[in-house]
Amino acid sequence: MGFQGIGASVRRKEDVRFLSGKGNYTDDINRPGQLYAYIKRSDRPHAKINGINVAAASAAPGVVRVFVGGDMAAEGIGGLPCGWQIHSKDGSPMAEPPHPVIAVGKVRHVGDPVAVVIAESKQEAKDAAELIEVDYTDLPAVANLTDAVAAGAPEVHDGVAGNICYDWVIGDKAVVDGVFASAAKIVKLDLTNNRLVPNAMEPRAAIGDFDTSSGDFTLYTTSQNPHVIRLLMGAFVLHIPENKLRVVAPDVGGGFGSKIYHYAEEAIVTWAAGKVRRPVKWTAERSESFMSDAHGRDHVSTAEMALDNEGHFLGLRITTLANMGAYLSTFAPCVPTYLYATLLAGVYKTPVIYCNVKAVFTNTVPVDAYRGAGRPEATYLLERLVDVIAHDTGIDKVELRRKNFIPADAFPYQTPVALQYDSGDYQTTLKVALKTADWDGFEARRTAAKANGKLRGIGISTYLEACGIAPSAVVGSLGARAGLYEVAEIRVHPTGSVTVFTGTHSHGQGHETTLAQLVVSQLGVPFDQVEVVHGDTAKIPFGMGTYGSRSLAVGGSAMVKAMDKVIAKGKKIAAHLMEASVEDIEFKDNTFTVAGTDKSKTLTDISLAAYVPHNYPIEELEPGLDETAFYDPKNFTFPGGCHIAEVEIDPETGVVEMVNFTAVDDVGRVVNPMIVEGQVQGGVAQGIGQALLESAIYDPSGQLLSGSYMDYTMPRADNIPPMSVATENTMCTHNPLGSKGCGEVGAIGSPPAVINAVVDALKDYGVRHLDMPATGSKLWSIIQAARPRMAAE
Amino acid sequence: MPQVTLTVNGKQHTVEVEGRTLLVELLREKLGLTGTHIGCDTSQCGACVVHVDGISVKSCTQLALQADGANVTTIEGLAAADGTLHPMQEMFREHHALQCGFCTPGMVMSAIDLVQSHPEGLSEKEIREGLEGNLCRCTGYHNIVKAIAAAHPLMHAKAAE
């Protein structure tokens, strides 16, 4: 067996179980005596509940109990909490209307829970739910952003004027306006960032279990962060102290952000299990996922760049409307502010930036972080704007980017929007991507395509993101109601094998493999003697979970810190055993050595001595070799890079074929290149999906039209091209691994590259900009509309 | 309740089911074979694909009663008794063709049928088109396509033995 430490494409530990059907996902778990919950959901976008008749449902076969919102409210159970508070520009806190677990008084979006049936079987629960009669009075509803902020728009929440959750700014408007007033040129672009449904392949599920002897609750749930759920649900919703509540997130089938949040169903099954004193299981049907999983994106923006005559960026001015949906999901308020507007410098040295964001309530499913979270919105806006500047000024789009890049020798670089970038080399990722994609040879390919009746286009995006979230004091000052450190426990067993307990959670990322590789490299323990445990609050000391590409940069750093403690303690034990001074002990390749001698002890010798302390410095050292570390990051990390998309459009149908995709990313230290490539490929596919196929559509009355896979176009294998994925890395300067994170780069960098390519392909048709998704019908209409004009010319 | 008798992974079962019970529900809930997953309710995602009499079938599109007398293979039945993985499973592992693992059982079962029904070989385009009925949200399909291409010669070499 070859090298299996940091840098090796080790095949994954978790694969054999997943490939053999032995994964253990939440819906695979069944508890003795288990009942099933089915949630009756609102089919109305906005309505007053006059009454709910549950008599027939309660009497239906197999039904144990039926609960409505009032039953929870009667016990003093309030709503679902929001984890981030934003303040408006006038200093006032955001509007934070209650988010009942089960609707009370009103429903505010299609999918809002109205009642829950608990029955002996899933089918009986579902059948009984059909018998529930809800007496509604429909209220006027509003689904889209511009309608919601228009004068006289229906109010989603009483007392939230104009549906504005907050009206937030970053930057000095007077200074930026001054720059615009004297600029040689101003380029303006209006654009939307389409609403998406994350669509992890595993639908959400939750099982509440109540131990009648101990009074302990256990929640099994499809979560990216079980400790966060324990804290939010225990402390803020159900008032169960943490010592009486265990949260288990077993194998989880993808998350992409949508499984970060504390959802109503988790509270419902846990609370109901206590009521009926039996386990209660709920599993979403996919159509429920569409109307109850937090959606992503949904921005409408106007962007303006002030330029000098040479095309240098002088100032950026942006206004954005961000859809919050009907209620505030756990992290929703921070997405269009601190994860969006702080990224608007991108890879460019734009000296002044002003951004105003209005977060808006609508009668739609709550919107929260989805893969990239704010950063794709910022990147799409910037990289489309740069291409439009190139279009309007005639400056070459690559040259325009190059001349505005933050140079490689400018780090650390303080942007005008709060962030300080630690490292990066944008010229290099650009150069390598251009070469890989054969940018210079493109015009020949365009000509060849034209001969075949096809319109070929090429598009580029040079981007940056902030992840590895985040320094607790910084996010605290910005409104986070939690710290964002990470926790690791390294348990060296008596015979030298190691169990890692990590507060991060793996739901596709392969942590059981990559985190084990860290132990191979730092402690020299063989790969197959390292086990990684995650996803159980009863086993892991604490943790903030996995999102924002933080697991390696933050969770991995916590492991490094804990292993440093293991080594430090091991040196003391080794010094005692070898009768040497601690200062003379060196540790390398699983072995403690007395410097300058041939005296040595393996880590196993030391761990055995630690657990069988017969010959041990017991007066000054506790037995055991088990260390825990909390790591609070010093800064965000800043991955970036260059994505290039090449497309061909059939002018007769408007259908876009992705013919090539090149990604050259800077993700810092790579632990497992195979897994990094897989993460980028998956992210790019989601970005291509956003750019070409996906869109969550509400009709003006608030009905969700794209509510199943029949209507919402997921990218399939034949929509995605073979990809050329590579890295050109600079090291993160402030964490011990140098890693930056790779989970989101694909979804952040790719959408503007694809749309830039589509616009490039249509350049003869007078297209300056088009909004995502670039569907066949949309492009066909553009082409058809332009034909008479083109024929006339 | 009516009874259904079927063979799953070489073992015969007789089970009482409701008329409306789907084959996937029979497999997961009555037989405890939870490797076959349910990812949607419109027969789009393919997470539930199994083989019924050697042909890949979305087990959410078939009533359990329709499988009476059938020979069903699920993901649990692919590896040899000694744990040796099927070549398709092995190539998925080798080429990192899975991440969260949820679509994987259905993807592997579809891929095996695709390869078996194309002994003459499969182009990359044919593999991609052959996967139309299986959604994966993690991998971007790139490595799945590679794994299937790599498994093709292994499976047909084995079949020729």
Tab-separated table of N, CA, C and O in Angstrom, chain A residues 11-12 15-16 18-21 25 27-28 122-123 127 197-199 201-203 252-254 256 285-287 370 507-508 674-675 678-679 681-682 685-686 694 708-710 712 714-718 720-723, chain B residues 18 20 25 28-29 34-35 37-42 44-45 75-76 85 88-90 92-96 98-105 108 124 127-129 131-132 134-143 145:
chain	number	residue	atom	x	y	z
A	11	ARG	N	-8.405	6.044	-2.028
A	11	ARG	CA	-9.790	5.671	-2.278
A	11	ARG	C	-10.553	5.704	-0.951
A	11	ARG	O	-9.999	5.445	0.106
A	12	ARG	N	-11.851	5.984	-1.027
A	12	ARG	CA	-12.575	6.369	0.179
A	12	ARG	C	-12.949	5.180	1.063
A	12	ARG	O	-13.402	4.149	0.590
A	15	ASP	N	-16.783	4.128	0.869
A	15	ASP	CA	-17.408	3.682	-0.378
A	15	ASP	C	-17.969	2.268	-0.328
A	15	ASP	O	-19.019	1.999	-0.910
A	16	VAL	N	-17.277	1.352	0.315
A	16	VAL	CA	-17.743	-0.032	0.277
A	16	VAL	C	-19.133	-0.142	0.901
A	16	VAL	O	-20.020	-0.815	0.378
A	18	PHE	N	-21.420	2.247	1.081
A	18	PHE	CA	-22.419	2.870	0.203
A	18	PHE	C	-22.673	2.029	-1.047
A	18	PHE	O	-23.788	1.964	-1.557
A	19	LEU	N	-21.628	1.400	-1.549
A	19	LEU	CA	-21.772	0.615	-2.784
A	19	LEU	C	-22.429	-0.731	-2.538
A	19	LEU	O	-22.830	-1.410	-3.483
A	20	SER	N	-22.508	-1.136	-1.286
A	20	SER	CA	-23.095	-2.434	-0.967
A	20	SER	C	-24.505	-2.297	-0.406
A	20	SER	O	-25.086	-3.285	0.045
A	21	GLY	N	-25.017	-1.100	-0.394
A	21	GLY	CA	-26.359	-0.898	0.169
A	21	GLY	C	-26.376	-0.913	1.679
A	21	GLY	O	-27.414	-1.133	2.293
A	25	TYR	N	-28.834	5.675	6.362
A	25	TYR	CA	-29.477	6.984	6.266
A	25	TYR	C	-30.671	7.025	7.230
A	25	TYR	O	-31.161	5.986	7.659
A	27	ASP	N	-33.826	7.497	7.004
A	27	ASP	CA	-35.032	6.720	6.704
A	27	ASP	C	-34.772	5.207	6.770
A	27	ASP	O	-35.722	4.415	6.776
A	28	ASP	N	-33.507	4.817	6.823
A	28	ASP	CA	-33.191	3.385	6.969
A	28	ASP	C	-33.324	2.929	8.427
A	28	ASP	O	-33.291	1.729	8.713
A	122	LYS	N	-47.305	4.695	7.749
A	122	LYS	CA	-47.174	5.890	6.920
A	122	LYS	C	-48.449	6.096	6.104
A	122	LYS	O	-48.959	7.201	5.970
A	123	GLN	N	-48.963	4.991	5.558
A	123	GLN	CA	-50.151	5.077	4.707
A	123	GLN	C	-51.359	5.551	5.505
A	123	GLN	O	-52.159	6.355	5.029
A	127	ASP	N	-53.494	8.803	4.746
A	127	ASP	CA	-54.924	8.703	4.465
A	127	ASP	C	-55.718	9.610	5.413
A	127	ASP	O	-56.642	10.315	4.990
A	197	VAL	N	-33.851	25.218	-6.023
A	197	VAL	CA	-34.169	24.250	-4.972
A	197	VAL	C	-32.955	23.323	-4.856
A	197	VAL	O	-32.537	22.727	-5.847
A	198	PRO	N	-32.367	23.239	-3.661
A	198	PRO	CA	-31.086	22.526	-3.541
A	198	PRO	C	-31.146	21.065	-3.985
A	198	PRO	O	-30.210	20.579	-4.622
A	199	ASN	N	-32.203	20.368	-3.614
A	199	ASN	CA	-32.396	19.017	-4.144
A	199	ASN	C	-31.272	18.033	-3.853
A	199	ASN	O	-30.807	17.320	-4.758
A	201	MET	N	-30.190	14.512	-3.000
A	201	MET	CA	-30.956	13.355	-3.471
A	201	MET	C	-31.698	12.647	-2.339
A	201	MET	O	-32.714	12.011	-2.561
A	202	GLU	N	-31.164	12.726	-1.124
A	202	GLU	CA	-31.912	12.153	0.001
A	202	GLU	C	-32.915	13.182	0.513
A	202	GLU	O	-32.517	14.241	1.000
A	203	PRO	N	-34.210	12.877	0.450
A	203	PRO	CA	-35.172	13.803	1.041
A	203	PRO	C	-34.949	13.882	2.555
A	203	PRO	O	-34.473	12.928	3.178
A	252	VAL	N	-25.876	10.955	5.643
A	252	VAL	CA	-26.779	11.965	5.092
A	252	VAL	C	-26.504	12.086	3.596
A	252	VAL	O	-25.356	12.247	3.183
A	253	GLY	N	-27.575	11.978	2.837
A	253	GLY	CA	-27.443	11.914	1.379
A	253	GLY	C	-27.429	13.261	0.705
A	253	GLY	O	-28.330	13.622	-0.028
A	254	GLY	N	-26.371	14.004	0.951
A	254	GLY	CA	-26.205	15.318	0.338
A	254	GLY	C	-26.897	16.393	1.156
A	254	GLY	O	-27.894	16.144	1.843
A	256	PHE	N	-25.742	20.413	0.670
A	256	PHE	CA	-25.583	21.631	-0.136
A	256	PHE	C	-26.176	22.841	0.564
A	256	PHE	O	-26.622	23.786	-0.080
A	285	GLU	N	-41.661	13.321	1.281
A	285	GLU	CA	-41.788	12.956	-0.124
A	285	GLU	C	-41.133	14.085	-0.913
A	285	GLU	O	-41.034	15.208	-0.427
A	286	ARG	N	-40.693	13.795	-2.125
A	286	ARG	CA	-39.950	14.825	-2.869
A	286	ARG	C	-40.792	16.083	-3.080
A	286	ARG	O	-40.271	17.201	-3.022
A	287	SER	N	-42.077	15.911	-3.319
A	287	SER	CA	-42.902	17.109	-3.517
A	287	SER	C	-42.968	17.939	-2.231
A	287	SER	O	-43.096	19.162	-2.286
A	370	TYR	N	-27.573	28.158	-0.009
A	370	TYR	CA	-27.445	26.991	-0.874
A	370	TYR	C	-26.066	27.068	-1.520
A	370	TYR	O	-25.646	28.139	-1.946
A	507	HIS	N	-21.468	14.531	4.472
A	507	HIS	CA	-22.660	14.072	3.757
A	507	HIS	C	-22.342	14.029	2.269
A	507	HIS	O	-23.091	14.518	1.443
A	508	GLY	N	-21.193	13.432	1.985
A	508	GLY	CA	-20.729	13.286	0.608
A	508	GLY	C	-19.292	13.733	0.421
A	508	GLY	O	-18.631	13.372	-0.552
A	674	MET	N	-8.152	13.528	-5.595
A	674	MET	CA	-9.306	12.870	-6.206
A	674	MET	C	-10.615	13.462	-5.656
A	674	MET	O	-11.548	13.739	-6.412
A	675	ILE	N	-10.641	13.656	-4.353
A	675	ILE	CA	-11.862	14.179	-3.723
A	675	ILE	C	-12.058	15.649	-4.078
A	675	ILE	O	-13.180	16.093	-4.337
A	678	GLY	N	-13.540	15.803	-7.453
A	678	GLY	CA	-14.947	15.413	-7.385
A	678	GLY	C	-15.824	16.524	-6.835
A	678	GLY	O	-16.936	16.756	-7.318
A	679	GLN	N	-15.322	17.231	-5.820
A	679	GLN	CA	-16.081	18.344	-5.259
A	679	GLN	C	-16.278	19.450	-6.298
A	679	GLN	O	-17.358	20.021	-6.413
A	681	GLN	N	-16.129	19.132	-9.625
A	681	GLN	CA	-17.009	18.646	-10.705
A	681	GLN	C	-18.484	18.746	-10.283
A	681	GLN	O	-19.338	19.183	-11.062
A	682	GLY	N	-18.756	18.343	-9.053
A	682	GLY	CA	-20.137	18.383	-8.575
A	682	GLY	C	-20.651	19.811	-8.455
A	682	GLY	O	-21.799	20.108	-8.803
A	685	ALA	N	-21.384	21.194	-11.899
A	685	ALA	CA	-22.646	20.676	-12.446
A	685	ALA	C	-23.836	21.442	-11.866
A	685	ALA	O	-24.800	21.736	-12.574
A	686	GLN	N	-23.762	21.780	-10.584
A	686	GLN	CA	-24.853	22.570	-9.999
A	686	GLN	C	-24.873	23.978	-10.587
A	686	GLN	O	-25.933	24.564	-10.791
A	694	GLU	N	-32.194	25.152	-14.222
A	694	GLU	CA	-32.993	25.134	-12.994
A	694	GLU	C	-33.643	26.478	-12.702
A	694	GLU	O	-33.023	27.524	-12.866
A	708	SER	N	-41.963	19.563	-8.582
A	708	SER	CA	-41.523	18.164	-8.636
A	708	SER	C	-40.466	18.038	-9.733
A	708	SER	O	-40.219	18.984	-10.478
A	709	TYR	N	-39.895	16.859	-9.836
A	709	TYR	CA	-38.907	16.646	-10.898
A	709	TYR	C	-39.538	16.610	-12.285
A	709	TYR	O	-38.847	16.573	-13.288
A	710	MET	N	-40.888	16.611	-12.335
A	710	MET	CA	-41.546	16.739	-13.635
A	710	MET	C	-41.392	18.166	-14.171
A	710	MET	O	-41.453	18.380	-15.376
A	712	TYR	N	-39.206	20.796	-12.433
A	712	TYR	CA	-37.949	21.456	-12.076
A	712	TYR	C	-36.836	20.658	-12.750
A	712	TYR	O	-36.671	19.471	-12.487
A	714	MET	N	-33.602	19.184	-13.273
A	714	MET	CA	-32.307	18.842	-12.674
A	714	MET	C	-31.324	18.505	-13.790
A	714	MET	O	-31.699	17.907	-14.796
A	715	PRO	N	-30.053	18.865	-13.601
A	715	PRO	CA	-29.059	18.464	-14.600
A	715	PRO	C	-28.905	16.946	-14.638
A	715	PRO	O	-28.777	16.305	-13.596
A	716	ARG	N	-28.973	16.404	-15.827
A	716	ARG	CA	-28.763	14.971	-16.023
A	716	ARG	C	-27.410	14.772	-16.684
A	716	ARG	O	-26.761	15.731	-17.120
A	717	ALA	N	-27.014	13.508	-16.775
A	717	ALA	CA	-25.650	13.215	-17.248
A	717	ALA	C	-25.388	13.809	-18.624
A	717	ALA	O	-24.266	14.242	-18.920
A	718	ASP	N	-26.415	13.836	-19.484
A	718	ASP	CA	-26.174	14.339	-20.840
A	718	ASP	C	-26.320	15.850	-20.949
A	718	ASP	O	-26.207	16.403	-22.038
A	720	ILE	N	-24.318	17.654	-18.905
A	720	ILE	CA	-23.058	18.080	-18.297
A	720	ILE	C	-21.912	17.589	-19.183
A	720	ILE	O	-21.893	16.428	-19.585
A	721	PRO	N	-20.962	18.470	-19.473
A	721	PRO	CA	-19.851	18.053	-20.338
A	721	PRO	C	-18.762	17.357	-19.532
A	721	PRO	O	-18.734	17.463	-18.299
A	722	PRO	N	-17.874	16.663	-20.211
A	722	PRO	CA	-16.656	16.246	-19.517
A	722	PRO	C	-15.937	17.516	-19.051
A	722	PRO	O	-15.988	18.540	-19.729
A	723	MET	N	-15.316	17.454	-17.896
A	723	MET	CA	-14.712	18.673	-17.345
A	723	MET	C	-13.211	18.502	-17.193
A	723	MET	O	-12.742	17.419	-16.844
B	18	GLU	N	-50.334	-4.641	1.040
B	18	GLU	CA	-51.538	-3.970	0.547
B	18	GLU	C	-51.454	-3.924	-0.969
B	18	GLU	O	-50.359	-3.946	-1.544
B	20	ARG	N	-51.752	-1.470	-2.776
B	20	ARG	CA	-51.075	-0.257	-3.253
B	20	ARG	C	-49.576	-0.238	-2.913
B	20	ARG	O	-48.875	0.706	-3.281
B	25	GLU	N	-41.266	-0.284	-1.532
B	25	GLU	CA	-41.703	-0.326	-0.131
B	25	GLU	C	-41.606	-1.748	0.420
B	25	GLU	O	-41.221	-1.950	1.576
B	28	ARG	N	-37.830	-2.277	1.115
B	28	ARG	CA	-37.286	-1.503	2.240
B	28	ARG	C	-37.962	-1.848	3.554
B	28	ARG	O	-37.300	-2.014	4.580
B	29	GLU	N	-39.288	-1.910	3.525
B	29	GLU	CA	-40.026	-1.989	4.790
B	29	GLU	C	-40.327	-3.415	5.221
B	29	GLU	O	-40.337	-3.711	6.410
B	34	THR	N	-32.632	-1.886	2.857
B	34	THR	CA	-32.687	-0.426	2.779
B	34	THR	C	-31.626	0.165	1.853
B	34	THR	O	-31.514	1.387	1.759
B	35	GLY	N	-30.882	-0.692	1.174
B	35	GLY	CA	-29.933	-0.176	0.181
B	35	GLY	C	-30.624	0.461	-1.002
B	35	GLY	O	-30.074	1.337	-1.660
B	37	HIS	N	-33.087	3.009	-2.449
B	37	HIS	CA	-33.529	4.273	-1.862
B	37	HIS	C	-34.724	4.871	-2.590
B	37	HIS	O	-34.974	4.559	-3.757
B	38	ILE	N	-35.406	5.770	-1.876
B	38	ILE	CA	-36.514	6.526	-2.485
B	38	ILE	C	-36.094	7.989	-2.515
B	38	ILE	O	-35.927	8.599	-1.465
B	39	GLY	N	-35.917	8.528	-3.718
B	39	GLY	CA	-35.455	9.917	-3.825
B	39	GLY	C	-36.496	10.852	-4.397
B	39	GLY	O	-36.292	12.053	-4.420
B	40	CYS	N	-37.601	10.293	-4.900
B	40	CYS	CA	-38.643	11.183	-5.433
B	40	CYS	C	-39.963	10.457	-5.427
B	40	CYS	O	-40.054	9.300	-5.022
B	41	ASP	N	-41.000	11.170	-5.885
B	41	ASP	CA	-42.330	10.570	-5.924
B	41	ASP	C	-42.919	10.660	-7.322
B	41	ASP	O	-44.122	10.583	-7.504
B	42	THR	N	-42.049	10.852	-8.314
B	42	THR	CA	-42.528	10.954	-9.690
B	42	THR	C	-41.745	10.052	-10.641
B	42	THR	O	-41.767	10.253	-11.851
B	44	GLN	N	-38.610	9.844	-11.308
B	44	GLN	CA	-37.612	10.555	-12.099
B	44	GLN	C	-36.180	10.230	-11.663
B	44	GLN	O	-35.282	10.214	-12.495
B	45	CYS	N	-35.964	10.002	-10.387
B	45	CYS	CA	-34.592	10.108	-9.868
B	45	CYS	C	-33.789	8.822	-10.016
B	45	CYS	O	-32.564	8.859	-10.093
B	75	ILE	N	-29.088	-3.907	-4.719
B	75	ILE	CA	-27.675	-3.564	-4.514
B	75	ILE	C	-27.020	-4.507	-3.505
B	75	ILE	O	-25.836	-4.835	-3.632
B	76	GLU	N	-27.799	-4.991	-2.539
B	76	GLU	CA	-27.245	-5.881	-1.510
B	76	GLU	C	-26.840	-7.227	-2.112
B	76	GLU	O	-26.048	-7.967	-1.508
B	85	LEU	N	-16.427	-7.256	-4.517
B	85	LEU	CA	-17.379	-6.363	-5.169
B	85	LEU	C	-17.562	-6.748	-6.627
B	85	LEU	O	-16.646	-7.270	-7.278
B	88	MET	N	-18.661	-3.369	-11.391
B	88	MET	CA	-19.226	-2.009	-11.440
B	88	MET	C	-19.045	-1.317	-10.092
B	88	MET	O	-18.685	-0.137	-10.033
B	89	GLN	N	-19.286	-2.044	-9.013
B	89	GLN	CA	-19.059	-1.463	-7.686
B	89	GLN	C	-17.593	-1.064	-7.539
B	89	GLN	O	-17.260	0.008	-7.028
B	90	GLU	N	-16.721	-1.957	-7.969
B	90	GLU	CA	-15.274	-1.710	-7.832
B	90	GLU	C	-14.858	-0.483	-8.627
B	90	GLU	O	-14.068	0.344	-8.158
B	92	PHE	N	-16.777	2.047	-9.537
B	92	PHE	CA	-17.330	3.247	-8.888
B	92	PHE	C	-16.385	3.707	-7.771
B	92	PHE	O	-16.134	4.894	-7.603
B	93	ARG	N	-15.854	2.746	-7.032
B	93	ARG	CA	-14.929	3.099	-5.951
B	93	ARG	C	-13.621	3.630	-6.508
B	93	ARG	O	-13.114	4.662	-6.072
B	94	GLU	N	-13.105	2.938	-7.506
B	94	GLU	CA	-11.808	3.312	-8.081
B	94	GLU	C	-11.861	4.722	-8.685
B	94	GLU	O	-10.898	5.473	-8.591
B	95	HIS	N	-12.964	5.053	-9.317
B	95	HIS	CA	-13.059	6.335	-10.039
B	95	HIS	C	-13.805	7.416	-9.262
B	95	HIS	O	-14.170	8.445	-9.833
B	96	HIS	N	-14.013	7.184	-7.971
B	96	HIS	CA	-14.684	8.187	-7.129
B	96	HIS	C	-15.999	8.637	-7.768
B	96	HIS	O	-16.263	9.829	-7.941
B	98	LEU	N	-18.926	8.221	-6.551
B	98	LEU	CA	-19.986	8.449	-5.571
B	98	LEU	C	-19.471	9.413	-4.522
B	98	LEU	O	-18.283	9.439	-4.223
B	99	GLN	N	-20.394	10.203	-3.997
B	99	GLN	CA	-20.040	11.080	-2.877
B	99	GLN	C	-20.942	10.772	-1.693
B	99	GLN	O	-20.551	10.045	-0.791
B	100	CYS	N	-22.183	11.267	-1.720
B	100	CYS	CA	-23.040	11.004	-0.549
B	100	CYS	C	-23.566	9.587	-0.541
B	100	CYS	O	-24.003	9.084	0.488
B	101	GLY	N	-23.568	8.919	-1.688
B	101	GLY	CA	-23.946	7.515	-1.746
B	101	GLY	C	-25.430	7.256	-1.899
B	101	GLY	O	-25.841	6.102	-2.007
B	102	PHE	N	-26.245	8.315	-1.926
B	102	PHE	CA	-27.690	8.070	-1.907
B	102	PHE	C	-28.207	7.603	-3.267
B	102	PHE	O	-29.029	6.690	-3.344
B	103	CYS	N	-27.723	8.210	-4.342
B	103	CYS	CA	-28.165	7.782	-5.676
B	103	CYS	C	-27.440	6.525	-6.125
B	103	CYS	O	-27.810	5.909	-7.116
B	104	THR	N	-26.363	6.193	-5.402
B	104	THR	CA	-25.410	5.178	-5.865
B	104	THR	C	-26.033	3.810	-6.133
B	104	THR	O	-25.757	3.223	-7.199
B	105	PRO	N	-26.843	3.264	-5.229
B	105	PRO	CA	-27.384	1.931	-5.526
B	105	PRO	C	-28.159	1.886	-6.839
B	105	PRO	O	-27.948	0.985	-7.664
B	108	VAL	N	-25.743	2.305	-9.815
B	108	VAL	CA	-24.975	1.087	-10.099
B	108	VAL	C	-25.870	0.049	-10.802
B	108	VAL	O	-25.465	-0.564	-11.787
B	124	GLU	N	-18.961	7.533	-24.744
B	124	GLU	CA	-19.256	8.404	-23.611
B	124	GLU	C	-20.661	8.997	-23.734
B	124	GLU	O	-21.404	9.079	-22.761
B	127	ILE	N	-23.250	6.472	-22.817
B	127	ILE	CA	-23.347	6.293	-21.362
B	127	ILE	C	-24.158	7.429	-20.754
B	127	ILE	O	-25.067	7.218	-19.959
B	128	ARG	N	-23.846	8.650	-21.154
B	128	ARG	CA	-24.575	9.803	-20.599
B	128	ARG	C	-26.068	9.702	-20.925
B	128	ARG	O	-26.916	9.947	-20.061
B	129	GLU	N	-26.384	9.331	-22.157
B	129	GLU	CA	-27.805	9.209	-22.513
B	129	GLU	C	-28.453	8.044	-21.775
B	129	GLU	O	-29.620	8.106	-21.396
B	131	LEU	N	-27.930	7.214	-18.854
B	131	LEU	CA	-28.158	7.580	-17.448
B	131	LEU	C	-29.273	8.619	-17.278
B	131	LEU	O	-29.462	9.155	-16.192
B	132	GLU	N	-30.011	8.886	-18.346
B	132	GLU	CA	-31.107	9.868	-18.301
B	132	GLU	C	-32.038	9.662	-17.111
B	132	GLU	O	-32.565	10.616	-16.560
B	134	ASN	N	-31.434	8.541	-14.139
B	134	ASN	CA	-30.807	8.529	-12.805
B	134	ASN	C	-30.228	9.892	-12.500
B	134	ASN	O	-29.367	10.385	-13.236
B	135	LEU	N	-30.702	10.481	-11.409
B	135	LEU	CA	-30.174	11.782	-10.992
B	135	LEU	C	-29.101	11.608	-9.928
B	135	LEU	O	-29.247	10.807	-8.999
B	136	CYS	N	-28.027	12.383	-10.079
B	136	CYS	CA	-27.010	12.497	-9.035
B	136	CYS	C	-26.798	13.980	-8.813
B	136	CYS	O	-26.668	14.731	-9.770
B	137	ARG	N	-26.793	14.424	-7.567
B	137	ARG	CA	-26.605	15.845	-7.293
B	137	ARG	C	-25.170	16.151	-6.869
B	137	ARG	O	-24.782	17.318	-6.810
B	138	CYS	N	-24.397	15.117	-6.527
B	138	CYS	CA	-23.064	15.358	-5.956
B	138	CYS	C	-21.943	15.385	-6.988
B	138	CYS	O	-21.059	16.216	-6.911
B	139	THR	N	-21.919	14.420	-7.883
B	139	THR	CA	-20.677	14.149	-8.633
B	139	THR	C	-20.542	14.942	-9.919
B	139	THR	O	-19.456	14.985	-10.490
B	140	GLY	N	-21.643	15.486	-10.435
B	140	GLY	CA	-21.565	16.093	-11.761
B	140	GLY	C	-21.415	15.050	-12.850
B	140	GLY	O	-21.112	15.389	-13.998
B	141	TYR	N	-21.612	13.789	-12.502
B	141	TYR	CA	-21.652	12.638	-13.422
B	141	TYR	C	-20.299	12.268	-14.039
B	141	TYR	O	-20.143	11.159	-14.573
B	142	HIS	N	-19.352	13.191	-14.025
B	142	HIS	CA	-18.076	12.992	-14.726
B	142	HIS	C	-17.460	11.633	-14.369
B	142	HIS	O	-17.110	10.830	-15.241
B	143	ASN	N	-17.336	11.392	-13.063
B	143	ASN	CA	-16.673	10.157	-12.633
B	143	ASN	C	-17.570	8.929	-12.760
B	143	ASN	O	-17.072	7.805	-12.857
B	145	VAL	N	-19.520	8.433	-15.340
B	145	VAL	CA	-19.315	8.046	-16.743
B	145	VAL	C	-17.989	7.292	-16.892
B	145	VAL	O	-17.911	6.253	-17.551
